[in-house]
Amino acid sequence: MPMISARELLGPFFNENPDIRVGWPDDEVALEVKGPDALRAELATVLARFRTVWPSMPLFADIKVNTVRQTLYLRLGAARPPMPWPELDALEASARAALEEWVVPLSRCAEQNGGGAHGGGGFVSLELPLPAEVAANARRDFPSLPDEDWDECYRVKLARMSWHSLRDEVYRFCDLATQIARWTAEQGYSSVLIPSVGLCVHPWLFAHHSLSVIATDISPTALDAVAHPERLPRMYGTAAKERWEVSEAAMWFGGRNPHSFEPMPDLERAETAGALRPRIRFVEADGAALPVGDASVDVLFATNALPREDFDLFERVVREWARVVRPGGFVFSAMHNGMQCDLERFSERLGWRPVDALKGEPAGEATGFQQSFSGG
Ligand SMILES: C[S@@+](CC[C@H](N)C(=O)[O-])C[C@H]1O[C@@H](n2cnc3c(N)ncnc32)[C@H](O)[C@@H]1O
């Protein structure tokens, strides 16, 4: 059977539905598909019905490789309409019932190719198996690496980098970074420290708001990559960010309008990165020995930067944060699965007070802090 790329397979369908924003991270992935026309026709039928359940809602789609299931995965979602939760729940329940039924012919078509299709409350998904050789390469993008040697870990990841394998590390929590950057500038603060930055785009988002940034990490390889976004345009470009946004929206299909994402500086252009770079210092440093003076920074913005396993180290890192942030400054920490990393337990001892910067609350005279946890 001839191979067909994801874009050749699904491109005509999306060309006929230009209002749907598509992520297209894995458009070059090649598949073997019996009857691509029939598959597209079934998808079009499901879409027409989908639109009756979610009339006039912005639609978006993500197409990516699922390395665990070894499939190409298409997820088509609708932005949730602005309505009270009970009504939305009822709408989703009825949509789920209808879509489960309507999706059956598409599912049959996908099954003929060894895949499947599902309809849920606000989405439709389609999975097609990857040919063995393609699956093997996709797995290589996500090597399982030991955690101890961070620099080696980043070296391998960057050597095998694809947009799909690193997008989460580059853009994780970047919506929070954007909000906190804007708030930081509004408060009249000027300096920001980002400890254990990894590959995150955050330093550039703060610099974009005219703030002066110090980004640290123990890994020189990660710092070198994030310091030169123009060298990695497939990761740090505006198109890469937009693909990530669409992809996230399609995954969670809630509350985010795919037509109004926060713009990002076009870091793929050497001129843009060059203009912002003088505002950022990238410094190799241990998280418990930051290379700045006491009370010398206004704001500390940290994501997944608190040690999870070792409580003594956690305490040393937080005490280091308290040392470097000036009174009246602000600490923001976001963690995935941060159960052991609760700043609140420490806040009284440190004299910090909670400030809801995400809701625009102004900082006070004492050092403020906010923490955010998310699953996954
Ligand atoms: C879980 S990653 C988080 C990276 C990034 N902030 C994020 O949210 O994706 C932890 C980061 O801490 C760095 N790191 C590990 N041990 C460190 C240490 N002792 N001092 C400073 N950074 C360290 C790693 O290189 C890695 O970039």
Short mmCIF file of C-alpha atoms and ligand atoms in Angstrom, two decimals:
data_model
loop_
_atom_site.label_atom_id
_atom_site.label_comp_id
_atom_site.label_asym_id
_atom_site.label_seq_id
_atom_site.Cartn_x
_atom_site.Cartn_y
_atom_site.Cartn_z
CA MET A 1 0.00 0.00 0.00
CA PRO A 2 1.45 3.45 -0.84
CA MET A 3 2.48 5.69 2.02
CA ILE A 4 0.65 8.96 2.52
CA SER A 5 1.72 11.82 4.77
CA ALA A 6 -0.58 13.16 7.46
CA ARG A 7 -0.87 16.43 5.56
CA GLU A 8 -1.74 14.69 2.29
CA LEU A 9 -4.33 12.63 4.11
CA LEU A 10 -5.97 15.36 6.17
CA GLY A 11 -4.97 18.55 4.32
CA PRO A 12 -7.88 18.42 1.82
CA PHE A 13 -10.35 18.04 4.70
CA PHE A 14 -8.97 21.10 6.50
CA ASN A 15 -8.74 23.07 3.23
CA GLU A 16 -12.47 22.59 2.90
CA ASN A 17 -12.96 23.80 6.48
CA PRO A 18 -10.68 26.82 6.70
CA ASP A 19 -12.25 28.10 9.95
CA ILE A 20 -10.68 25.22 11.87
CA ARG A 21 -7.32 26.15 13.38
CA VAL A 22 -4.93 23.22 13.02
CA GLY A 23 -1.76 22.52 15.02
CA TRP A 24 -0.04 20.28 12.42
CA PRO A 25 2.99 19.33 14.50
CA ASP A 26 3.45 16.02 12.76
CA ASP A 27 2.35 16.77 9.24
CA GLU A 28 5.18 14.83 7.61
CA VAL A 29 4.47 11.54 9.35
CA ALA A 30 3.83 8.85 6.74
CA LEU A 31 1.00 6.34 7.06
CA GLU A 32 -0.50 3.48 5.11
CA VAL A 33 -4.20 4.18 4.67
CA LYS A 34 -6.77 2.21 2.70
CA GLY A 35 -9.29 4.53 1.09
CA PRO A 36 -8.20 8.01 2.19
CA ASP A 37 -11.16 9.55 0.32
CA ALA A 38 -13.66 7.45 2.26
CA LEU A 39 -11.99 8.39 5.53
CA ARG A 40 -12.16 12.10 4.70
CA ALA A 41 -15.80 11.78 3.66
CA GLU A 42 -16.72 10.15 6.99
CA LEU A 43 -14.80 12.81 8.85
CA ALA A 44 -16.73 15.49 6.96
CA THR A 45 -20.05 13.86 7.92
CA VAL A 46 -19.08 13.76 11.59
CA LEU A 47 -17.93 17.37 11.42
CA ALA A 48 -21.23 18.53 9.94
CA ARG A 49 -23.04 16.92 12.88
CA PHE A 50 -20.48 18.18 15.36
CA ARG A 51 -21.27 21.69 14.17
CA THR A 52 -24.95 21.19 14.93
CA VAL A 53 -24.09 20.42 18.57
CA TRP A 54 -21.57 23.24 18.90
CA PRO A 55 -22.98 25.84 16.50
CA SER A 56 -20.75 28.82 15.77
CA MET A 57 -18.14 27.79 18.33
CA PRO A 58 -14.51 28.20 17.21
CA LEU A 59 -13.11 24.79 16.29
CA PHE A 60 -9.53 23.62 16.48
CA ALA A 61 -7.61 20.47 15.77
CA ASP A 62 -4.37 18.89 16.82
CA ILE A 63 -2.63 16.23 14.77
CA LYS A 64 0.20 14.48 16.46
CA VAL A 65 2.02 11.26 17.02
CA ASN A 66 1.06 9.35 20.14
CA THR A 67 4.27 7.50 20.96
CA VAL A 68 2.68 5.33 23.63
CA ARG A 69 -0.10 4.00 21.45
CA GLN A 70 2.02 4.30 18.28
CA THR A 71 -0.70 6.10 16.41
CA LEU A 72 -1.29 9.30 14.55
CA TYR A 73 -3.86 11.08 16.63
CA LEU A 74 -6.29 13.72 15.38
CA ARG A 75 -8.34 15.57 17.95
CA LEU A 76 -10.98 18.02 16.85
CA GLY A 77 -12.44 20.21 19.59
CA ALA A 78 -14.77 23.14 20.12
CA ALA A 79 -14.04 26.06 22.46
CA ARG A 80 -16.53 25.85 25.29
CA PRO A 81 -19.30 28.40 24.97
CA PRO A 82 -19.47 30.98 27.76
CA MET A 83 -22.33 29.54 29.82
CA PRO A 84 -22.84 28.49 33.45
CA TRP A 85 -21.36 25.11 34.38
CA PRO A 86 -24.62 23.20 34.94
CA GLU A 87 -25.85 24.16 31.47
CA LEU A 88 -22.50 23.34 29.93
CA ASP A 89 -22.48 19.96 31.68
CA ALA A 90 -25.92 19.19 30.27
CA LEU A 91 -24.86 20.28 26.77
CA GLU A 92 -21.73 18.14 26.95
CA ALA A 93 -23.71 15.11 28.13
CA SER A 94 -26.13 15.38 25.22
CA ALA A 95 -23.29 16.09 22.78
CA ARG A 96 -21.46 13.01 24.05
CA ALA A 97 -24.45 10.75 23.44
CA ALA A 98 -25.04 12.11 19.93
CA LEU A 99 -21.39 12.06 18.94
CA GLU A 100 -20.80 8.53 20.18
CA GLU A 101 -23.52 7.42 17.79
CA TRP A 102 -22.57 9.63 14.83
CA VAL A 103 -18.96 8.69 14.97
CA VAL A 104 -19.66 4.97 14.30
CA PRO A 105 -19.18 5.06 10.47
CA LEU A 106 -15.92 7.00 10.86
CA SER A 107 -14.80 4.52 13.47
CA ARG A 108 -15.57 1.60 11.12
CA CYS A 109 -13.52 3.27 8.41
CA ALA A 110 -10.63 3.80 10.86
CA GLU A 111 -10.91 0.18 12.08
CA GLN A 112 -10.33 -1.03 8.52
CA ASN A 113 -6.96 0.66 8.91
CA GLY A 114 -6.32 -0.82 12.34
CA GLY A 115 -7.37 2.38 14.14
CA GLY A 116 -10.48 3.84 15.72
CA ALA A 117 -12.54 6.97 16.34
CA HIS A 118 -14.37 8.40 19.35
CA GLY A 119 -16.83 11.17 20.03
CA GLY A 120 -16.87 12.90 23.43
CA GLY A 121 -18.55 15.91 25.06
CA GLY A 122 -16.70 18.56 23.08
CA PHE A 123 -14.43 16.64 20.75
CA VAL A 124 -14.01 13.98 18.11
CA SER A 125 -10.85 11.93 17.87
CA LEU A 126 -9.40 9.67 15.21
CA GLU A 127 -6.44 7.32 15.61
CA LEU A 128 -4.51 5.57 12.86
CA PRO A 129 -1.62 3.19 13.55
CA LEU A 130 1.88 4.21 12.57
CA PRO A 131 3.83 1.83 10.33
CA ALA A 132 6.45 -0.01 12.44
CA GLU A 133 9.40 1.94 11.06
CA VAL A 134 7.75 5.32 11.69
CA ALA A 135 6.78 4.23 15.21
CA ALA A 136 10.36 3.23 15.98
CA ASN A 137 11.63 6.68 14.98
CA ALA A 138 8.90 8.44 16.93
CA ARG A 139 9.95 6.54 20.05
CA ARG A 140 13.52 7.71 19.58
CA ASP A 141 12.30 11.31 19.94
CA PHE A 142 11.26 10.54 23.50
CA PRO A 143 14.24 8.68 24.92
CA SER A 144 13.87 7.56 28.49
CA LEU A 145 16.78 9.15 30.27
CA PRO A 146 18.22 8.99 33.74
CA ASP A 147 17.42 12.08 35.81
CA GLU A 148 20.75 12.42 37.62
CA ASP A 149 22.76 14.05 34.87
CA TRP A 150 20.65 16.94 33.67
CA ASP A 151 23.19 18.20 31.18
CA GLU A 152 23.55 14.80 29.50
CA CYS A 153 19.79 14.52 29.47
CA TYR A 154 19.41 17.84 27.64
CA ARG A 155 22.21 16.89 25.21
CA VAL A 156 20.34 13.75 24.15
CA LYS A 157 16.98 15.48 24.01
CA LEU A 158 18.31 18.29 21.84
CA ALA A 159 20.14 15.87 19.54
CA ARG A 160 16.87 14.01 18.91
CA MET A 161 14.71 17.07 19.11
CA SER A 162 11.46 17.34 17.25
CA TRP A 163 8.80 19.99 17.82
CA HIS A 164 6.61 17.33 19.34
CA SER A 165 9.21 15.96 21.73
CA LEU A 166 10.24 19.31 23.22
CA ARG A 167 7.22 21.57 22.81
CA ASP A 168 6.03 20.96 26.35
CA GLU A 169 9.41 21.75 27.89
CA VAL A 170 9.72 24.96 25.89
CA TYR A 171 6.19 26.28 26.38
CA ARG A 172 5.11 24.81 29.69
CA PHE A 173 3.48 27.39 31.95
CA CYS A 174 4.15 30.07 29.35
CA ASP A 175 0.61 31.44 29.69
CA LEU A 176 1.37 32.00 33.40
CA ALA A 177 4.75 33.53 32.51
CA THR A 178 3.04 35.95 30.15
CA GLN A 179 0.49 37.00 32.77
CA ILE A 180 3.09 37.38 35.50
CA ALA A 181 5.39 39.29 33.15
CA ARG A 182 2.62 41.75 32.36
CA TRP A 183 1.73 42.11 36.05
CA THR A 184 5.41 42.53 36.98
CA ALA A 185 5.78 45.41 34.53
CA GLU A 186 2.52 46.99 35.74
CA GLN A 187 3.76 46.90 39.33
CA GLY A 188 6.77 48.94 38.32
CA TYR A 189 9.21 46.12 39.08
CA SER A 190 12.24 45.87 36.88
CA SER A 191 14.29 42.74 37.66
CA VAL A 192 13.31 39.07 37.41
CA LEU A 193 15.20 35.92 38.35
CA ILE A 194 14.22 32.62 36.72
CA PRO A 195 16.00 29.75 38.51
CA SER A 196 16.38 26.28 36.93
CA VAL A 197 14.93 27.57 33.68
CA GLY A 198 15.61 24.43 31.62
CA LEU A 199 14.46 24.99 28.03
CA CYS A 200 11.52 27.23 28.94
CA VAL A 201 10.86 30.28 26.78
CA HIS A 202 10.03 32.34 29.92
CA PRO A 203 13.12 34.62 29.97
CA TRP A 204 12.16 35.97 26.55
CA LEU A 205 8.57 36.61 27.59
CA PHE A 206 9.73 38.70 30.57
CA ALA A 207 12.32 40.52 28.45
CA HIS A 208 9.55 41.26 25.94
CA HIS A 209 7.87 43.26 28.74
CA SER A 210 11.05 45.35 29.10
CA LEU A 211 12.14 43.56 32.27
CA SER A 212 15.71 42.77 33.13
CA VAL A 213 16.11 39.00 33.49
CA ILE A 214 18.61 36.56 35.00
CA ALA A 215 17.94 32.94 34.01
CA THR A 216 19.94 30.21 35.74
CA ASP A 217 20.30 26.47 35.47
CA ILE A 218 22.83 23.82 36.34
CA SER A 219 22.89 22.62 32.73
CA PRO A 220 25.03 24.67 30.30
CA THR A 221 23.49 22.75 27.40
CA ALA A 222 19.97 23.87 28.31
CA LEU A 223 21.13 27.45 28.85
CA ASP A 224 22.90 27.49 25.50
CA ALA A 225 19.75 26.28 23.73
CA VAL A 226 17.34 28.71 25.39
CA ALA A 227 19.79 31.59 24.99
CA HIS A 228 19.73 31.18 21.20
CA PRO A 229 16.12 30.71 20.12
CA GLU A 230 16.93 31.89 16.60
CA ARG A 231 19.04 28.73 16.19
CA LEU A 232 16.04 26.52 16.93
CA PRO A 233 13.22 28.19 14.99
CA ARG A 234 11.13 25.01 14.88
CA MET A 235 11.02 25.13 18.69
CA TYR A 236 11.08 28.82 19.57
CA GLY A 237 9.31 30.43 16.59
CA THR A 238 5.92 32.12 16.66
CA ALA A 239 4.51 29.30 14.51
CA ALA A 240 5.83 26.73 17.00
CA LYS A 241 4.15 28.59 19.86
CA GLU A 242 0.89 28.80 17.96
CA ARG A 243 0.98 25.07 17.19
CA TRP A 244 1.47 24.44 20.90
CA GLU A 245 -1.46 26.70 21.80
CA VAL A 246 -3.78 25.02 19.31
CA SER A 247 -2.62 21.64 20.49
CA GLU A 248 -3.25 22.47 24.15
CA ALA A 249 -6.63 23.94 23.35
CA ALA A 250 -7.59 20.83 21.40
CA MET A 251 -6.45 18.63 24.26
CA TRP A 252 -8.41 20.44 26.96
CA PHE A 253 -10.96 22.15 24.63
CA GLY A 254 -11.93 24.46 27.45
CA GLY A 255 -12.22 28.18 27.73
CA ARG A 256 -9.50 29.05 25.25
CA ASN A 257 -10.48 30.66 22.03
CA PRO A 258 -8.12 29.34 19.37
CA HIS A 259 -8.44 32.58 17.44
CA SER A 260 -7.17 34.81 20.22
CA PHE A 261 -3.96 33.38 21.59
CA GLU A 262 -1.43 35.60 23.29
CA PRO A 263 1.18 36.61 20.71
CA MET A 264 4.85 35.99 21.32
CA PRO A 265 7.92 37.86 20.07
CA ASP A 266 9.15 36.30 16.83
CA LEU A 267 12.30 34.83 18.36
CA GLU A 268 13.06 32.92 15.18
CA ARG A 269 14.23 36.27 13.77
CA ALA A 270 17.81 36.98 14.78
CA GLU A 271 16.91 40.72 15.00
CA THR A 272 14.17 40.11 17.59
CA ALA A 273 16.29 37.83 19.74
CA GLY A 274 19.20 40.27 19.32
CA ALA A 275 17.10 43.21 20.50
CA LEU A 276 15.86 41.37 23.61
CA ARG A 277 19.10 39.58 24.52
CA PRO A 278 20.77 42.56 26.23
CA ARG A 279 17.99 42.36 28.84
CA ILE A 280 18.76 38.72 29.73
CA ARG A 281 21.71 37.09 31.46
CA PHE A 282 21.94 33.29 31.24
CA VAL A 283 24.09 32.01 34.09
CA GLU A 284 25.11 28.47 35.06
CA ALA A 285 24.34 28.13 38.77
CA ASP A 286 23.17 25.78 41.49
CA GLY A 287 19.61 26.42 42.61
CA ALA A 288 20.69 26.63 46.25
CA ALA A 289 23.51 29.11 45.53
CA LEU A 290 22.14 31.74 43.18
CA PRO A 291 24.70 34.13 41.69
CA VAL A 292 23.06 37.37 42.88
CA GLY A 293 23.27 39.51 45.99
CA ASP A 294 20.90 39.63 48.95
CA ALA A 295 17.60 41.41 48.28
CA SER A 296 18.71 42.18 44.75
CA VAL A 297 15.78 41.00 42.62
CA ASP A 298 12.20 42.21 42.48
CA VAL A 299 10.52 39.06 41.20
CA LEU A 300 11.44 35.39 41.12
CA PHE A 301 9.54 33.24 38.61
CA ALA A 302 10.09 29.49 38.96
CA THR A 303 8.51 26.51 37.25
CA ASN A 304 9.16 22.95 38.39
CA ALA A 305 12.23 24.40 40.09
CA LEU A 306 11.62 23.10 43.62
CA PRO A 307 13.20 19.76 44.56
CA ARG A 308 10.44 17.19 45.06
CA GLU A 309 12.27 14.31 46.72
CA ASP A 310 14.63 15.93 49.16
CA PHE A 311 13.01 18.10 51.79
CA ASP A 312 16.29 19.54 53.11
CA LEU A 313 17.22 20.64 49.62
CA PHE A 314 13.72 22.05 49.11
CA GLU A 315 14.22 24.16 52.24
CA ARG A 316 17.68 25.35 51.15
CA VAL A 317 16.34 26.38 47.75
CA VAL A 318 13.40 28.29 49.23
CA ARG A 319 15.68 30.01 51.75
CA GLU A 320 17.90 31.01 48.83
CA TRP A 321 14.88 32.51 47.09
CA ALA A 322 14.07 34.42 50.27
CA ARG A 323 17.64 35.71 50.40
CA VAL A 324 17.69 37.10 46.87
CA VAL A 325 14.19 38.61 46.61
CA ARG A 326 13.93 42.05 48.13
CA PRO A 327 11.31 42.97 50.73
CA GLY A 328 8.23 44.05 48.84
CA GLY A 329 9.21 41.74 45.99
CA PHE A 330 7.34 38.69 44.74
CA VAL A 331 7.91 34.96 44.29
CA PHE A 332 5.88 32.89 41.83
CA SER A 333 6.24 29.12 41.73
CA ALA A 334 4.36 26.74 39.46
CA MET A 335 4.73 22.98 39.77
CA HIS A 336 3.37 19.88 38.12
CA ASN A 337 2.40 17.46 40.87
CA GLY A 338 3.81 19.69 43.54
CA MET A 339 2.48 17.98 46.64
CA GLN A 340 5.82 18.06 48.49
CA CYS A 341 6.61 21.56 47.33
CA ASP A 342 4.22 23.69 49.29
CA LEU A 343 5.55 27.21 49.79
CA GLU A 344 2.63 28.03 52.02
CA ARG A 345 4.11 25.90 54.81
CA PHE A 346 7.11 28.19 54.77
CA SER A 347 5.53 31.51 54.06
CA GLU A 348 4.91 32.57 57.67
CA ARG A 349 8.42 31.72 58.78
CA LEU A 350 9.76 33.73 55.85
CA GLY A 351 7.40 36.64 56.40
CA TRP A 352 5.82 36.20 52.96
CA ARG A 353 2.17 36.92 52.29
CA PRO A 354 -0.04 35.47 49.58
CA VAL A 355 -0.67 37.79 46.64
CA ASP A 356 -2.97 36.82 43.80
CA ALA A 357 -0.92 38.36 41.02
CA LEU A 358 -2.82 36.34 38.43
CA LYS A 359 -5.92 38.31 39.40
CA GLY A 360 -3.95 41.56 39.34
CA GLU A 361 -3.66 42.02 43.13
CA PRO A 362 -0.91 44.54 43.80
CA ALA A 363 2.10 43.52 45.87
CA GLY A 364 2.42 44.98 49.35
CA GLU A 365 5.34 45.94 51.55
CA ALA A 366 6.14 42.40 52.65
CA THR A 367 7.42 39.91 50.09
CA GLY A 368 4.48 38.37 48.28
CA PHE A 369 4.16 34.89 46.84
CA GLN A 370 1.81 32.84 44.74
CA GLN A 371 1.99 29.19 43.87
CA SER A 372 0.23 27.24 41.22
CA PHE A 373 -0.03 23.48 40.92
CA SER A 374 -1.24 21.43 38.05
CA GLY A 375 -1.57 17.71 37.52
CA GLY A 376 0.25 15.64 34.93
C1 LIG B 1 12.18 19.69 36.32
S1 LIG B 1 13.30 20.68 35.38
C2 LIG B 1 12.43 22.19 35.24
C3 LIG B 1 12.91 23.01 34.11
C4 LIG B 1 11.99 24.18 33.76
N1 LIG B 1 11.96 25.21 34.75
C5 LIG B 1 10.58 23.65 33.47
O1 LIG B 1 9.62 24.08 34.09
O2 LIG B 1 10.50 22.84 32.55
C6 LIG B 1 14.48 21.02 36.58
C7 LIG B 1 15.62 21.91 36.09
O3 LIG B 1 16.49 22.11 37.19
C8 LIG B 1 17.82 21.99 36.76
N2 LIG B 1 18.58 21.55 37.93
C9 LIG B 1 18.73 20.31 38.40
N3 LIG B 1 19.48 20.32 39.50
C10 LIG B 1 19.80 21.62 39.72
C11 LIG B 1 20.55 22.30 40.70
N4 LIG B 1 21.15 21.64 41.69
N5 LIG B 1 20.66 23.62 40.62
C12 LIG B 1 20.09 24.31 39.61
N6 LIG B 1 19.34 23.75 38.66
C13 LIG B 1 19.21 22.41 38.71
C14 LIG B 1 17.80 21.02 35.62
O4 LIG B 1 18.89 21.20 34.74
C15 LIG B 1 16.46 21.32 34.99
O5 LIG B 1 16.58 22.28 33.97
#
